[in-house]
Each structure stands twice: as structure tokens, then as C-alpha cells.
């Protein structure tokens, strides 16, 4: 069974601070995605990383895929209240159509 | 991306009854996925629905409890049968697109409360 361990599960910080969320596994993934979910909505795709060591930036969000494609991180710089939400990582293994989801990180940014 | 319409968006149901959730996609897709998300938790895959064949259920989920229909390439339904309070959850349908066909796009979810 492939598992994605996501940490921390809860994070509450002040506006303007930086934070990093981690997603780790013992399995190799062909791609890994990050989603954000707000209350009353389905998860929304933020980014997909496919190459070991790949770094992608989305405004103040930086996503990195580990060299061995077993782990990933999401770093937010100067967090804002609008960043509040549930962040989910999800991995796809080679040839598989199903995604494996991490447990999620519930992020709260306080004004 | 994909536009996915899911309904109802929420419902409160009596225990012992059944609820059917509908999912409509704006274009044809081979596979549709149904997930459950319990309060404050991550997503658990219930089943994968292929058009023209029986749905494939994940461990812990059975067809008698969660029958699925997939009459065409743009539509699917999930029924939650003989409901109990433990079935209170958010139910989400999803399709896969994009890179490697693995990027997931979700409906807005159905928030089910069983009383």
C-alpha cells in the first residue's frame, strides 16, 4: 500500500510568516500534485511536478519534487489570510490511474 | 481543466434511507472517480466508474452500500444506501486529465448529514 505522509497536519501562523509543508513516502511516484481545498468546495489543483529535483513557483508558493521522486515540499513565503485552507498532496505511480492522497495540512493564516 | 457539476450540494437524510448523488462533466471522460472525505480529513477513494462496465471498488467499500451507475461518458451517479450517521461525510466526484492523465478535477462535493 502506497502511503503519503503529510506534515504538519495543522498549522496556524501569523500573516507575513513563511511556512513549509512536507509530503513523504517510501514509494516512487511518476508525478505528484498539490491541491488546495476551501470549505464547501472540492480540491483545486495548484501544481504538478514530474521530474526529480523539479522546482515550480506559483507566485509566493514554491513546490519541490525530491530527487528520488518520493517526497515533495510546499513553501509559502509571506503568508496571507487568503492562503488559509486544506492543502493536499497526491501522488500517481507509473501506469496507475488512481491517486494516493496525503492526510492533508489544515493551514490557518491569522491577520 | 474540466467543469464538473455535482448535486445535491448538501442534504440531511434520515437513517435507513438512500441518497443518490449526480455528477455531470462538461466533456467525455473514460473514468470517473468517487471519493469520501470525512470531516477535517483527507480523501478516500470509494470506486472508479468506467462507462459500460462495473465500477471497481476499493477495499472497505462494497457495491451493495455504494451502487454506482455510469450510463454514458459524461455522467455518473453514486448512491449511499441504507444510511447511518457514520455515512455523514462529503462525497466528491472527480475526473483525471492533464499530465499523464493523473491531474484530478473535482466537483464541489455533496455534504451529507445523516440523522
JSON list of N, CA and C in Angstrom, two decimals, chain B residues 1-27:
[
{"chain": "B", "resi": 1, "resn": "UNK", "atom": "N", "xyz": [-8.48, 21.71, -18.03]},
{"chain": "B", "resi": 1, "resn": "UNK", "atom": "CA", "xyz": [-9.31, 21.55, -16.85]},
{"chain": "B", "resi": 1, "resn": "UNK", "atom": "C", "xyz": [-10.65, 20.93, -17.25]},
{"chain": "B", "resi": 2, "resn": "UNK", "atom": "N", "xyz": [-11.53, 20.81, -16.29]},
{"chain": "B", "resi": 2, "resn": "UNK", "atom": "CA", "xyz": [-12.84, 20.23, -16.55]},
{"chain": "B", "resi": 2, "resn": "UNK", "atom": "C", "xyz": [-13.85, 20.92, -15.65]},
{"chain": "B", "resi": 3, "resn": "UNK", "atom": "N", "xyz": [-15.06, 21.05, -16.16]},
{"chain": "B", "resi": 3, "resn": "UNK", "atom": "CA", "xyz": [-16.14, 21.61, -15.37]},
{"chain": "B", "resi": 3, "resn": "UNK", "atom": "C", "xyz": [-17.02, 20.45, -14.92]},
{"chain": "B", "resi": 4, "resn": "UNK", "atom": "N", "xyz": [-17.14, 20.31, -13.62]},
{"chain": "B", "resi": 4, "resn": "UNK", "atom": "CA", "xyz": [-17.88, 19.18, -13.05]},
{"chain": "B", "resi": 4, "resn": "UNK", "atom": "C", "xyz": [-18.99, 19.73, -12.18]},
{"chain": "B", "resi": 5, "resn": "UNK", "atom": "N", "xyz": [-20.20, 19.33, -12.49]},
{"chain": "B", "resi": 5, "resn": "UNK", "atom": "CA", "xyz": [-21.36, 19.77, -11.72]},
{"chain": "B", "resi": 5, "resn": "UNK", "atom": "C", "xyz": [-21.86, 18.60, -10.89]},
{"chain": "B", "resi": 6, "resn": "UNK", "atom": "N", "xyz": [-21.97, 18.84, -9.61]},
{"chain": "B", "resi": 6, "resn": "UNK", "atom": "CA", "xyz": [-22.37, 17.77, -8.70]},
{"chain": "B", "resi": 6, "resn": "UNK", "atom": "C", "xyz": [-23.60, 18.25, -7.93]},
{"chain": "B", "resi": 7, "resn": "UNK", "atom": "N", "xyz": [-24.58, 17.35, -7.78]},
{"chain": "B", "resi": 7, "resn": "UNK", "atom": "CA", "xyz": [-25.73, 17.73, -6.98]},
{"chain": "B", "resi": 7, "resn": "UNK", "atom": "C", "xyz": [-26.35, 16.54, -6.31]},
{"chain": "B", "resi": 8, "resn": "UNK", "atom": "N", "xyz": [-26.98, 16.70, -5.14]},
{"chain": "B", "resi": 8, "resn": "UNK", "atom": "CA", "xyz": [-27.13, 17.99, -4.47]},
{"chain": "B", "resi": 8, "resn": "UNK", "atom": "C", "xyz": [-25.83, 18.46, -3.84]},
{"chain": "B", "resi": 9, "resn": "UNK", "atom": "N", "xyz": [-25.76, 19.74, -3.47]},
{"chain": "B", "resi": 9, "resn": "UNK", "atom": "CA", "xyz": [-24.56, 20.24, -2.81]},
{"chain": "B", "resi": 9, "resn": "UNK", "atom": "C", "xyz": [-24.56, 19.84, -1.33]},
{"chain": "B", "resi": 10, "resn": "UNK", "atom": "N", "xyz": [-25.74, 19.66, -0.78]},
{"chain": "B", "resi": 10, "resn": "UNK", "atom": "CA", "xyz": [-25.84, 19.20, 0.60]},
{"chain": "B", "resi": 10, "resn": "UNK", "atom": "C", "xyz": [-27.20, 18.59, 0.82]},
{"chain": "B", "resi": 11, "resn": "UNK", "atom": "N", "xyz": [-27.29, 17.71, 1.81]},
{"chain": "B", "resi": 11, "resn": "UNK", "atom": "CA", "xyz": [-28.59, 17.12, 2.15]},
{"chain": "B", "resi": 11, "resn": "UNK", "atom": "C", "xyz": [-28.53, 16.59, 3.58]},
{"chain": "B", "resi": 12, "resn": "UNK", "atom": "N", "xyz": [-29.66, 16.60, 4.21]},
{"chain": "B", "resi": 12, "resn": "UNK", "atom": "CA", "xyz": [-29.82, 16.00, 5.53]},
{"chain": "B", "resi": 12, "resn": "UNK", "atom": "C", "xyz": [-30.82, 14.87, 5.36]},
{"chain": "B", "resi": 13, "resn": "UNK", "atom": "N", "xyz": [-30.40, 13.66, 5.73]},
{"chain": "B", "resi": 13, "resn": "UNK", "atom": "CA", "xyz": [-31.22, 12.49, 5.45]},
{"chain": "B", "resi": 13, "resn": "UNK", "atom": "C", "xyz": [-31.48, 11.69, 6.73]},
{"chain": "B", "resi": 14, "resn": "UNK", "atom": "N", "xyz": [-32.58, 10.98, 6.72]},
{"chain": "B", "resi": 14, "resn": "UNK", "atom": "CA", "xyz": [-32.91, 10.11, 7.84]},
{"chain": "B", "resi": 14, "resn": "UNK", "atom": "C", "xyz": [-32.17, 8.79, 7.70]},
{"chain": "B", "resi": 15, "resn": "UNK", "atom": "N", "xyz": [-31.74, 8.24, 8.82]},
{"chain": "B", "resi": 15, "resn": "UNK", "atom": "CA", "xyz": [-31.07, 6.95, 8.78]},
{"chain": "B", "resi": 15, "resn": "UNK", "atom": "C", "xyz": [-31.99, 5.90, 8.17]},
{"chain": "B", "resi": 16, "resn": "UNK", "atom": "N", "xyz": [-31.38, 4.97, 7.43]},
{"chain": "B", "resi": 16, "resn": "UNK", "atom": "CA", "xyz": [-32.14, 3.91, 6.78]},
{"chain": "B", "resi": 16, "resn": "UNK", "atom": "C", "xyz": [-32.57, 4.25, 5.36]},
{"chain": "B", "resi": 17, "resn": "UNK", "atom": "N", "xyz": [-32.48, 5.53, 4.99]},
{"chain": "B", "resi": 17, "resn": "UNK", "atom": "CA", "xyz": [-32.86, 5.92, 3.63]},
{"chain": "B", "resi": 17, "resn": "UNK", "atom": "C", "xyz": [-31.64, 5.90, 2.73]},
{"chain": "B", "resi": 18, "resn": "UNK", "atom": "N", "xyz": [-31.85, 6.21, 1.45]},
{"chain": "B", "resi": 18, "resn": "UNK", "atom": "CA", "xyz": [-30.77, 6.24, 0.47]},
{"chain": "B", "resi": 18, "resn": "UNK", "atom": "C", "xyz": [-30.75, 7.59, -0.22]},
{"chain": "B", "resi": 19, "resn": "UNK", "atom": "N", "xyz": [-29.57, 7.99, -0.65]},
{"chain": "B", "resi": 19, "resn": "UNK", "atom": "CA", "xyz": [-29.40, 9.25, -1.38]},
{"chain": "B", "resi": 19, "resn": "UNK", "atom": "C", "xyz": [-28.58, 8.98, -2.63]},
{"chain": "B", "resi": 20, "resn": "UNK", "atom": "N", "xyz": [-29.03, 9.51, -3.74]},
{"chain": "B", "resi": 20, "resn": "UNK", "atom": "CA", "xyz": [-28.28, 9.40, -4.99]},
{"chain": "B", "resi": 20, "resn": "UNK", "atom": "C", "xyz": [-27.67, 10.75, -5.35]},
{"chain": "B", "resi": 21, "resn": "UNK", "atom": "N", "xyz": [-26.37, 10.74, -5.57]},
{"chain": "B", "resi": 21, "resn": "UNK", "atom": "CA", "xyz": [-25.61, 11.94, -5.92]},
{"chain": "B", "resi": 21, "resn": "UNK", "atom": "C", "xyz": [-25.29, 11.88, -7.41]},
{"chain": "B", "resi": 22, "resn": "UNK", "atom": "N", "xyz": [-25.50, 12.99, -8.08]},
{"chain": "B", "resi": 22, "resn": "UNK", "atom": "CA", "xyz": [-25.27, 13.04, -9.52]},
{"chain": "B", "resi": 22, "resn": "UNK", "atom": "C", "xyz": [-24.02, 13.84, -9.84]},
{"chain": "B", "resi": 23, "resn": "UNK", "atom": "N", "xyz": [-23.33, 13.43, -10.89]},
{"chain": "B", "resi": 23, "resn": "UNK", "atom": "CA", "xyz": [-22.11, 14.12, -11.32]},
{"chain": "B", "resi": 23, "resn": "UNK", "atom": "C", "xyz": [-22.13, 14.23, -12.84]},
{"chain": "B", "resi": 24, "resn": "UNK", "atom": "N", "xyz": [-22.07, 15.46, -13.33]},
{"chain": "B", "resi": 24, "resn": "UNK", "atom": "CA", "xyz": [-22.10, 15.74, -14.76]},
{"chain": "B", "resi": 24, "resn": "UNK", "atom": "C", "xyz": [-20.80, 16.44, -15.15]},
{"chain": "B", "resi": 25, "resn": "UNK", "atom": "N", "xyz": [-20.14, 15.93, -16.21]},
{"chain": "B", "resi": 25, "resn": "UNK", "atom": "CA", "xyz": [-18.88, 16.51, -16.68]},
{"chain": "B", "resi": 25, "resn": "UNK", "atom": "C", "xyz": [-19.12, 17.20, -18.02]},
{"chain": "B", "resi": 26, "resn": "UNK", "atom": "N", "xyz": [-18.36, 18.25, -18.28]},
{"chain": "B", "resi": 26, "resn": "UNK", "atom": "CA", "xyz": [-18.61, 19.06, -19.48]},
{"chain": "B", "resi": 26, "resn": "UNK", "atom": "C", "xyz": [-18.05, 18.43, -20.76]},
{"chain": "B", "resi": 27, "resn": "UNK", "atom": "N", "xyz": [-17.33, 17.31, -20.63]},
{"chain": "B", "resi": 27, "resn": "UNK", "atom": "CA", "xyz": [-16.82, 16.62, -21.81]},
{"chain": "B", "resi": 27, "resn": "UNK", "atom": "C", "xyz": [-16.67, 15.14, -21.49]}
]
